[in-house]
PDB file of C-alpha atoms and ligand atoms in Angstrom:
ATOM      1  CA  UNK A   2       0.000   0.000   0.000  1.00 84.00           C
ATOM      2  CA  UNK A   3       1.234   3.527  -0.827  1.00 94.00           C
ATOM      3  CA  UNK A   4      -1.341   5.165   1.852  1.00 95.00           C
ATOM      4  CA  UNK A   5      -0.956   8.713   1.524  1.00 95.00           C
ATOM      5  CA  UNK A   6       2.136   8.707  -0.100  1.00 97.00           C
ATOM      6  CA  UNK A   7       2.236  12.041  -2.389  1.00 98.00           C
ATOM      7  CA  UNK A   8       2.893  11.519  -6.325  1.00 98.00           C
ATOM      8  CA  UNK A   9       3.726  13.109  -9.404  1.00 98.00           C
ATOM      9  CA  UNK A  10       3.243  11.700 -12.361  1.00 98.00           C
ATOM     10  CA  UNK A  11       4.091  13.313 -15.802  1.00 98.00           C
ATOM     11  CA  UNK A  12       2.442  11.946 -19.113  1.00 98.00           C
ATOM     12  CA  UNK A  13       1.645  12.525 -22.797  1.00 98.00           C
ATOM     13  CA  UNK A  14       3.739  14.420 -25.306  1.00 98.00           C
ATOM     14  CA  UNK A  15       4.463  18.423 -25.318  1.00 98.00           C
ATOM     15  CA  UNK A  16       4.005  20.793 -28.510  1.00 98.00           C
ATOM     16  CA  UNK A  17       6.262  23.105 -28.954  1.00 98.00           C
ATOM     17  CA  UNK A  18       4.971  26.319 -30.574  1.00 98.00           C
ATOM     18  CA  UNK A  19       6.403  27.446 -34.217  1.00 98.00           C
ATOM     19  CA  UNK A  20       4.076  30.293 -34.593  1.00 97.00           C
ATOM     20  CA  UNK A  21       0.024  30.840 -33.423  1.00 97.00           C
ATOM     21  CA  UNK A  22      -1.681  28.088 -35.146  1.00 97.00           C
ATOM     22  CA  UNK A  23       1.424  25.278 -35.572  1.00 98.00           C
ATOM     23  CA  UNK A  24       3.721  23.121 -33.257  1.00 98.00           C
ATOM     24  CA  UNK A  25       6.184  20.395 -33.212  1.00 98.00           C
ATOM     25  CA  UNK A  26       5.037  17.300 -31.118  1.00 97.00           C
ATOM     26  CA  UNK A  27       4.854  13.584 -30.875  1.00 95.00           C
ATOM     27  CA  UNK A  28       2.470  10.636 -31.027  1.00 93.00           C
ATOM     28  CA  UNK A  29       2.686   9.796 -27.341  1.00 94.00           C
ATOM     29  CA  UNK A  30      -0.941   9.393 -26.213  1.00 94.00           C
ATOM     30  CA  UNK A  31      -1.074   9.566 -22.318  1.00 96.00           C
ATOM     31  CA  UNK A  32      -2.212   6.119 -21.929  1.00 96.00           C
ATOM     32  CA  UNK A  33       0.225   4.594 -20.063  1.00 96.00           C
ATOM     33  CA  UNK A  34       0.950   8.034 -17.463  1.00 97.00           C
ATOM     34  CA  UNK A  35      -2.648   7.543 -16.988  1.00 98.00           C
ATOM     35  CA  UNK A  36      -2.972   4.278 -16.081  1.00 97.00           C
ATOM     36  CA  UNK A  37       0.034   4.548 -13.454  1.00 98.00           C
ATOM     37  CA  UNK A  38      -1.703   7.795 -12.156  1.00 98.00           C
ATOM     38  CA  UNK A  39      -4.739   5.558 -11.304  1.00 98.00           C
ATOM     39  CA  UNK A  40      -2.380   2.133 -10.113  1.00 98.00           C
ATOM     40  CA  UNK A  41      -0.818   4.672  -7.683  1.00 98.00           C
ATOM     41  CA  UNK A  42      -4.277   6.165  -6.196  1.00 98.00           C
ATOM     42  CA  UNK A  43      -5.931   2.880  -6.268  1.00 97.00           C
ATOM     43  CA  UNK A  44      -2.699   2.293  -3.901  1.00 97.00           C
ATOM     44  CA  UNK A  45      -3.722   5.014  -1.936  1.00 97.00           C
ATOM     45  CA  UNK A  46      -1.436   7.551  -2.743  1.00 98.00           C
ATOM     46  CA  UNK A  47      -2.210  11.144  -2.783  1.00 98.00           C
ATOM     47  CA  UNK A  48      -1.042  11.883  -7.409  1.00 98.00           C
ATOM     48  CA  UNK A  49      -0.360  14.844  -9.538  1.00 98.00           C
ATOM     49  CA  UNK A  50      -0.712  14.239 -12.984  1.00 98.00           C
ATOM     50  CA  UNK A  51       0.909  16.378 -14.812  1.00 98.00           C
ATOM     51  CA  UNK A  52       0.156  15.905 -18.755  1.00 98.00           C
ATOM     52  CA  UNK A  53       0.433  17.373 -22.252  1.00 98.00           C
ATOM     53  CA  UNK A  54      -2.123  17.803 -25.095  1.00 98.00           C
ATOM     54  CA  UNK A  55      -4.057  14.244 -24.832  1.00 97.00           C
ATOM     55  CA  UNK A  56      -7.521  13.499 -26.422  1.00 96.00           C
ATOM     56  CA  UNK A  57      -7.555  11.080 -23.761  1.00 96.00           C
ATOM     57  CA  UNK A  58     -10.495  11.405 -21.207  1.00 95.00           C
ATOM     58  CA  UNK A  59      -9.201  12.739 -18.347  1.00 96.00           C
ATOM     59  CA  UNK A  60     -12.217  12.101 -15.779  1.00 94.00           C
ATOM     60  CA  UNK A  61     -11.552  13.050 -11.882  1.00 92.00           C
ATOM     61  CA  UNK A  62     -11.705   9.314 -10.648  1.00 94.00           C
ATOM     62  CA  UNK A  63      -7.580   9.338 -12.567  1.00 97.00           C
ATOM     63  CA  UNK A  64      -6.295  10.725  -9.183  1.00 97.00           C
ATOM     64  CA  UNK A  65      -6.459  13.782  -6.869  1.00 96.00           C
ATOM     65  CA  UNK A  66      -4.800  16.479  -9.101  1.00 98.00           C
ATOM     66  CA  UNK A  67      -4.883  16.769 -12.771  1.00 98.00           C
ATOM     67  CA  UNK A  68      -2.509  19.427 -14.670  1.00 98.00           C
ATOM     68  CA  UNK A  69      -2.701  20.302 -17.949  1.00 98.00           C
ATOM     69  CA  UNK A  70       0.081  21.876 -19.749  1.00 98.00           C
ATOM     70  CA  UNK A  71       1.109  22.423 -23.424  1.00 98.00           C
ATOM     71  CA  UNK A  72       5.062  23.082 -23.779  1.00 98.00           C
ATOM     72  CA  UNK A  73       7.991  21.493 -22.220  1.00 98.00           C
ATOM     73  CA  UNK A  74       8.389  24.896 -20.261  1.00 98.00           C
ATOM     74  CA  UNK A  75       4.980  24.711 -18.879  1.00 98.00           C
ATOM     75  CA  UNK A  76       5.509  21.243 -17.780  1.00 98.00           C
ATOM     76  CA  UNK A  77       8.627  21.825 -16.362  1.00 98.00           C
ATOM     77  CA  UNK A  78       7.086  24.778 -14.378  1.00 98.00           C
ATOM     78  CA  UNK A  79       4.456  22.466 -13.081  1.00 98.00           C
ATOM     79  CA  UNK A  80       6.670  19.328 -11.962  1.00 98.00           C
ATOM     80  CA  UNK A  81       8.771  22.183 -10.401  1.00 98.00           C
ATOM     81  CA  UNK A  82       6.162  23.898  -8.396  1.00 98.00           C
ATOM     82  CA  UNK A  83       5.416  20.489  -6.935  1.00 98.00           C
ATOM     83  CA  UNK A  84       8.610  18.307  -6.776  1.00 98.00           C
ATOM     84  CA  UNK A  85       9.582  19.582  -3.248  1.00 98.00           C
ATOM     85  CA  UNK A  86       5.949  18.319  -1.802  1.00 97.00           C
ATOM     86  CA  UNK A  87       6.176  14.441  -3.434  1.00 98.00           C
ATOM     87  CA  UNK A  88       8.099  11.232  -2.577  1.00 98.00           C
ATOM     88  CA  UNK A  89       7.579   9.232  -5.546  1.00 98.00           C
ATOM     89  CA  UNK A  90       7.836  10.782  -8.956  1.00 98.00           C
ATOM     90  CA  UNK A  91       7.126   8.930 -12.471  1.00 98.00           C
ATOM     91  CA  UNK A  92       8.146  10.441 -15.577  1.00 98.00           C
ATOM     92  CA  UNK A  93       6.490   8.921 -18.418  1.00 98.00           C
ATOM     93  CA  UNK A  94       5.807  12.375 -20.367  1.00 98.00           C
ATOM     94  CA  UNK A  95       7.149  12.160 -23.943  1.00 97.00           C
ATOM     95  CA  UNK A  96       8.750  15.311 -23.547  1.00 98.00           C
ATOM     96  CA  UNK A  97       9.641  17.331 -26.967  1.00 98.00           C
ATOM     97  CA  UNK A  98      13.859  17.428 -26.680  1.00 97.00           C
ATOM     98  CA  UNK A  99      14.051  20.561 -28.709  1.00 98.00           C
ATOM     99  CA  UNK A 100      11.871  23.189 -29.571  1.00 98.00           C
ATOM    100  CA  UNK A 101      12.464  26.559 -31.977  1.00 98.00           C
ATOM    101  CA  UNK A 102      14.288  28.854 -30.743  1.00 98.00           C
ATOM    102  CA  UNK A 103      11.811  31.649 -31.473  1.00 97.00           C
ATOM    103  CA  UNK A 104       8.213  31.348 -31.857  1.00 97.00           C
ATOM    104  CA  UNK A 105       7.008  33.642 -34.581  1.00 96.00           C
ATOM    105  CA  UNK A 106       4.110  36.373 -33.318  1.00 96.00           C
ATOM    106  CA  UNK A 107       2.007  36.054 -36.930  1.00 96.00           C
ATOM    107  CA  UNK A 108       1.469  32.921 -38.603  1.00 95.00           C
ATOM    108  CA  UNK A 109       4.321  32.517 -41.140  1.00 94.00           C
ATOM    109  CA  UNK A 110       3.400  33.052 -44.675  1.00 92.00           C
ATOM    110  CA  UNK A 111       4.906  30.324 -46.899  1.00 91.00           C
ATOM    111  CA  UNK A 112       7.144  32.945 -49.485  1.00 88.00           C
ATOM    112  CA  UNK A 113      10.195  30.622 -49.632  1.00 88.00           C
ATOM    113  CA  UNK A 114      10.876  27.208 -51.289  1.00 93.00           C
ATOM    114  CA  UNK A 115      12.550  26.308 -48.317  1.00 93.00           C
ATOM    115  CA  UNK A 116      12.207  27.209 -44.743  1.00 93.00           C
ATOM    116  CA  UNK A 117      14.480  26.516 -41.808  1.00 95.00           C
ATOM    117  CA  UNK A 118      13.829  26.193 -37.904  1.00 96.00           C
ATOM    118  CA  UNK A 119      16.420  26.886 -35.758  1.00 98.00           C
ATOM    119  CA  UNK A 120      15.843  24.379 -32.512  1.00 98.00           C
ATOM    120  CA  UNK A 121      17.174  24.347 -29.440  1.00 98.00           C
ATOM    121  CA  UNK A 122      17.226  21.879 -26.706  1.00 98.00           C
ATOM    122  CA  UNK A 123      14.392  22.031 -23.950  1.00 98.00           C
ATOM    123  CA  UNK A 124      15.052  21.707 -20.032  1.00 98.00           C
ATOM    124  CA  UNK A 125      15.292  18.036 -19.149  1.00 98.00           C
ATOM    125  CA  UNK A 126      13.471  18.049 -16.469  1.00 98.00           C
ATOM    126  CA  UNK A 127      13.719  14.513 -15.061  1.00 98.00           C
ATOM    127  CA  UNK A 128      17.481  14.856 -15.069  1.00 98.00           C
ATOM    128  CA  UNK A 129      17.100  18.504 -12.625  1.00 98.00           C
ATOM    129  CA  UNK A 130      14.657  16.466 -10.519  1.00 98.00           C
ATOM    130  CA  UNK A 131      17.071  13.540 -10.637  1.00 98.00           C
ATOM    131  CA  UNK A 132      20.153  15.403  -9.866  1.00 98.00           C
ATOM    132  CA  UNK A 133      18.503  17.616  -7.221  1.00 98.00           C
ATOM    133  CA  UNK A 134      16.816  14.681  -5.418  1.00 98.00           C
ATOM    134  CA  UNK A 135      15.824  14.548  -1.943  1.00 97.00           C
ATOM    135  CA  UNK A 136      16.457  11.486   0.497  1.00 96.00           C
ATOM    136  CA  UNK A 137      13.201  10.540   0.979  1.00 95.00           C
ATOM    137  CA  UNK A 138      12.442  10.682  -3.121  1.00 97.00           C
ATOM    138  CA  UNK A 139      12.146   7.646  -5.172  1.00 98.00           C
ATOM    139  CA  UNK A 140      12.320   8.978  -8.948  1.00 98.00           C
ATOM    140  CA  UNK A 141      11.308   6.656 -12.195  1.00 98.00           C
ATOM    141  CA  UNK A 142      12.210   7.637 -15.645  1.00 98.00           C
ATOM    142  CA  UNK A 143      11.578   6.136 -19.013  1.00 97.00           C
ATOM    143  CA  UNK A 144      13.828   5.410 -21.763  1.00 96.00           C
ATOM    144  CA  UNK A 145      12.772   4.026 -25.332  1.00 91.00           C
ATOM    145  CA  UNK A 146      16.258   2.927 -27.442  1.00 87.00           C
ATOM    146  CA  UNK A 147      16.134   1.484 -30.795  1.00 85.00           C
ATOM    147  CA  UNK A 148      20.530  -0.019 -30.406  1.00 87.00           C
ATOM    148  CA  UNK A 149      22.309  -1.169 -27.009  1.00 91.00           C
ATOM    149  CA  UNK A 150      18.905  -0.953 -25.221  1.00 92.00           C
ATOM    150  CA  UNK A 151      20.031  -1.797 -21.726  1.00 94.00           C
ATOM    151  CA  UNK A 152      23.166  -0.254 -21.888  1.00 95.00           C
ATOM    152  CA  UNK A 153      21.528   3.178 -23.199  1.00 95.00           C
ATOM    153  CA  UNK A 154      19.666   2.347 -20.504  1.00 96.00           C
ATOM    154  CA  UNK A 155      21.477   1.914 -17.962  1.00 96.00           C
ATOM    155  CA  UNK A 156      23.317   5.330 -18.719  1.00 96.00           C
ATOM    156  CA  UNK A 157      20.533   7.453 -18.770  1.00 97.00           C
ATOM    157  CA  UNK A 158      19.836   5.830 -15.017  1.00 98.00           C
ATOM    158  CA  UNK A 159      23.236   6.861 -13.331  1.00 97.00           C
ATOM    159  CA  UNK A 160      23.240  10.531 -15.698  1.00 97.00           C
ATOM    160  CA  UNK A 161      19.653  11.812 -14.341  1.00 98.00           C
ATOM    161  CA  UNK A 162      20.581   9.892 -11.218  1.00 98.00           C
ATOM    162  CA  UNK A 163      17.237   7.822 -11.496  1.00 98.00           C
ATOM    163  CA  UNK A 164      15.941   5.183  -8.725  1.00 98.00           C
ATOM    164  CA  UNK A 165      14.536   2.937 -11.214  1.00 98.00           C
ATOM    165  CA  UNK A 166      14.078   3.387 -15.253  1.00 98.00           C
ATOM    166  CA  UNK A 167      10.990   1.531 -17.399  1.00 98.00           C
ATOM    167  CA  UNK A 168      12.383   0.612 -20.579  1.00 96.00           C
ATOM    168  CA  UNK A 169      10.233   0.599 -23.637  1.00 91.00           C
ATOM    169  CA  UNK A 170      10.439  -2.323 -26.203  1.00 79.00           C
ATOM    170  CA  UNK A 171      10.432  -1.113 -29.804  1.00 75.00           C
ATOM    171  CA  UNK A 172      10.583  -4.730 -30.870  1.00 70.00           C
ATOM    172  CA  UNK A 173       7.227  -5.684 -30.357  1.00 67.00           C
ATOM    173  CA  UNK A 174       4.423  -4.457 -33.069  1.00 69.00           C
ATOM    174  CA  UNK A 175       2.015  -3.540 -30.406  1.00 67.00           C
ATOM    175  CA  UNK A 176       4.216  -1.929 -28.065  1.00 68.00           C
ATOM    176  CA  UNK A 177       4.864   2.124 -27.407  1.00 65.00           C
ATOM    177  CA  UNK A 178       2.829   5.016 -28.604  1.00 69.00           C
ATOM    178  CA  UNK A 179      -0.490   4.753 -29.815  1.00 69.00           C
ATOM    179  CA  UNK A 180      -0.975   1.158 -28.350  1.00 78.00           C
ATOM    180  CA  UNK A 181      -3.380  -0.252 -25.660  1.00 84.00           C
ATOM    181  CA  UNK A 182      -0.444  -2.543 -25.223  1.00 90.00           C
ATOM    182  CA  UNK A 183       3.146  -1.991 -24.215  1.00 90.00           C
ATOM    183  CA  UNK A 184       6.750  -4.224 -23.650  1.00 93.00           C
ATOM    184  CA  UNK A 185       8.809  -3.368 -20.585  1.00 95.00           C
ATOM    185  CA  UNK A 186      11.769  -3.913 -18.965  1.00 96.00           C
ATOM    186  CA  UNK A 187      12.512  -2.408 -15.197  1.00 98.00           C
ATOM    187  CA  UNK A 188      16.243  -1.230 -14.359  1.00 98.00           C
ATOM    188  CA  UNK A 189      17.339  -0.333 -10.781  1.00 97.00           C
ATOM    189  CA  UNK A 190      20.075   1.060  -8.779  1.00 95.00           C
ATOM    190  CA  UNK A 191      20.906  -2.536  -7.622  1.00 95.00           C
ATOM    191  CA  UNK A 192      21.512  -3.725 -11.351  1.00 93.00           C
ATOM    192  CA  UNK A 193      17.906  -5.656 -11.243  1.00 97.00           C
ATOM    193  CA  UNK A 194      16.961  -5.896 -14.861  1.00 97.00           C
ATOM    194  CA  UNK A 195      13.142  -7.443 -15.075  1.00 97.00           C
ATOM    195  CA  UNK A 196      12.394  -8.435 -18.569  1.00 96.00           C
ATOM    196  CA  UNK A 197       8.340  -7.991 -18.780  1.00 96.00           C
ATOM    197  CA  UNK A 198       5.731  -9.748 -21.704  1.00 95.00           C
ATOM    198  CA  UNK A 199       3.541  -8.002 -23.959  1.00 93.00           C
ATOM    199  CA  UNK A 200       0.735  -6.491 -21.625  1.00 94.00           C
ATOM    200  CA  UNK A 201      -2.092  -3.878 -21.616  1.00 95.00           C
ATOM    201  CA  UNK A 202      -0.884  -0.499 -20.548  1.00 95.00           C
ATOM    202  CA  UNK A 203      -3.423  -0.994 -16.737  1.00 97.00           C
ATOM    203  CA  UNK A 204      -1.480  -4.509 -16.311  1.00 97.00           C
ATOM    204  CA  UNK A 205       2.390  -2.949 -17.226  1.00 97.00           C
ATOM    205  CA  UNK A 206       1.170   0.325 -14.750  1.00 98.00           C
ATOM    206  CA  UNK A 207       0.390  -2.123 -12.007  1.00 98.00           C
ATOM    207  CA  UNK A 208       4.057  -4.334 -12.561  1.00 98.00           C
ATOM    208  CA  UNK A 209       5.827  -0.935 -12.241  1.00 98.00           C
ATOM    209  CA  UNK A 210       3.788   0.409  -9.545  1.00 98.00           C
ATOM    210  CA  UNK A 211       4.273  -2.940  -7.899  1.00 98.00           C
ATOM    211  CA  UNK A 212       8.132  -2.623  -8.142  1.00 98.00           C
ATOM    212  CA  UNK A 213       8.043   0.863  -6.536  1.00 97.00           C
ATOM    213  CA  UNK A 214       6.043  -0.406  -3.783  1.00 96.00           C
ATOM    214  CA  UNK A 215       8.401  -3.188  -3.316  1.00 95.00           C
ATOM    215  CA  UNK A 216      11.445  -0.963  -3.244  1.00 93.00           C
ATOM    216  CA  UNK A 217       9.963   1.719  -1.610  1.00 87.00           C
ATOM    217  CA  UNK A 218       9.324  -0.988   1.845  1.00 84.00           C
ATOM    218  CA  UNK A 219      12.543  -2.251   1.700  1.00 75.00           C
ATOM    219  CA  UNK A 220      13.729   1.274   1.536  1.00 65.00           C
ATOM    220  CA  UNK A 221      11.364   2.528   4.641  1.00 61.00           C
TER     221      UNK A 221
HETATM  222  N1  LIG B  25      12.487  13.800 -20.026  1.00 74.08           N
HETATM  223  C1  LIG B  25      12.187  14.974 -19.349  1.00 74.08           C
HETATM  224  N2  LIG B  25      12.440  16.182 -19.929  1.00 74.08           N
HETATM  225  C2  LIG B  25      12.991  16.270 -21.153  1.00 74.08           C
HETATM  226  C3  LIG B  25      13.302  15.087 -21.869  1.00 74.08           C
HETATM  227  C4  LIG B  25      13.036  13.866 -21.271  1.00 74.08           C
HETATM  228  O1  LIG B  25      11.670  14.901 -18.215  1.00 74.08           O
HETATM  229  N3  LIG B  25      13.219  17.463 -21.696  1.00 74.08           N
HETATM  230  C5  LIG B  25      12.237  12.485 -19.380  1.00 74.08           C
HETATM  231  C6  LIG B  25      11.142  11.646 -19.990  1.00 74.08           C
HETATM  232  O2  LIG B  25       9.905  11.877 -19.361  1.00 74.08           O
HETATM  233  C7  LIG B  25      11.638  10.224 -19.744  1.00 74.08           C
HETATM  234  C8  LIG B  25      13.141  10.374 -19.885  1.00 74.08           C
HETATM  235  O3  LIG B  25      13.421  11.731 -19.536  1.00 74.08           O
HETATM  236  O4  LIG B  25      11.368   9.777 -18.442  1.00 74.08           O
HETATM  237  C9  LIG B  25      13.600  10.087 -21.288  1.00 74.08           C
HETATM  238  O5  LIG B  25      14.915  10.549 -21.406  1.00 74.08           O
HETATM  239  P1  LIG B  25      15.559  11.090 -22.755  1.00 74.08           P
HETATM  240  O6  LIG B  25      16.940  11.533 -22.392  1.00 74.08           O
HETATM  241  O7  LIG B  25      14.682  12.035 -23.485  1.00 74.08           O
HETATM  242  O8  LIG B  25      15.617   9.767 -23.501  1.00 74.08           O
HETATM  243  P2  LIG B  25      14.974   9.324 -24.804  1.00 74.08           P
HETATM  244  O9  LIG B  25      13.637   9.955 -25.010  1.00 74.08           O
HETATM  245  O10 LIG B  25      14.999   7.825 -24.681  1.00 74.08           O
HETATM  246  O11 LIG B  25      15.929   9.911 -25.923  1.00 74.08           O
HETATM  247  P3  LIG B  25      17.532  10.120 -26.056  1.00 74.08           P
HETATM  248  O12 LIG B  25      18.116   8.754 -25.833  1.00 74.08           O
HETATM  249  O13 LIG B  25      17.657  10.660 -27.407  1.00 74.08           O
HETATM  250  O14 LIG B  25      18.014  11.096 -25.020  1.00 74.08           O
END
């Protein structure tokens, strides 16, 4: 049980604005953020959700707190405002990596053959939570690698000095964005690697909110 244990949860993809009516995002959905946001308050924990742009229904019986936000800026405004309050925080958000480096007032006209936009990388925001990391804070990340999977992955644990990273299969046809279903893997500090099967995105958010549990009592 995670009995009033506070949470944040981030989920879904950010757009990042080019001009008033256009953006650059991605196909992340929100699913599986969503379904670990309700795993963690059917636990009993007291969840933020913070999440991007999502045509998912986001009904109040998801958790206590629901966020919406647009940009990687706003999110990382959000998780920031809240961070110091939480003890477990999930980072499933599909957060853009770059994002133009100016965001034109009127909508651009299209008077060229060719047009270029300048990007420029966006805060990583797990890695400040990771690096700035309380005692009492268990942080998750997620990682999705298409070569050296678990080495990538294990990486990207020690650099955003992570508790525990989900890694995403890309192997399976009905895993990742877009899908009902998803193919994990779970990576800790101890060099526990769990490989997972094919599952529906409310059975994979109740393995990894079983595995934070788990950790979490041994860590108490
Ligand atoms: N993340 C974040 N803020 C960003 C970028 C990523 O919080 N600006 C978080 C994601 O929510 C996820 C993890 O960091 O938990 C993913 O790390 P990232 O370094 O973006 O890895 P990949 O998306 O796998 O891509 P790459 O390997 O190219 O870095």
């Amino acid at each position: 049980m995670l009995k009033g244990k506070k949470c944040l949860v981030t989920a879904g993809p950010t757009y990042e604005a080019i001009d008033p009516v256009r953006f650059i995002g991605n196909r992340s959905s929100g699913k599986m953020g969503i379904e670990i946001a309700k795993k963690l308050s059917q636990e009993g924990a007291e969840v933020i959700l913070v999440i991007g742009p999502t045509s998912q229904p986001l009904s109040e019986d998801i958790c206590k707190e629901i966020i919406r936000v647009e940009s990687s800026e706003e999110m990382y405004l959000a998780v920031m405002s809240h961070i110091n309050q939480v003890e477990i925080g999930v980072f499933s958000a599909a957060v853009a990596d770059y994002k133009p480096k100016l965001v034109a007032t009127e909508k651009l006209k299209k008077n060229e053959n060719e047009l270029t936009i300048e990007l420029v990388k966006t805060k990583d925001i797990l890695k400040e939570v990771g690096l700035n990391k309380k005692p009492n804070q268990f942080i998750v990340g997620f990682a999705l690698e298409t070569n050296n999977e678990i080495d990538n992955a294990i990486s990207k644990l020690n650099r955003k000095n992570l508790d525990m990273i989900v890694l995403n299969s890309l192997k399976n046809e009905g895993a990742g964005f877009q899908h009902d279903t998803n193919q994990i893997s779970i990576l800790d500090r101890e060099n526990n690697l769990i490989n997972f099967e094919l599952k529906t995105k409310t059975e994979v958010a109740k393995d990894i909110v079983n595995y934070i549990e788990t950790k979490m009592s041994r860590n108490d």
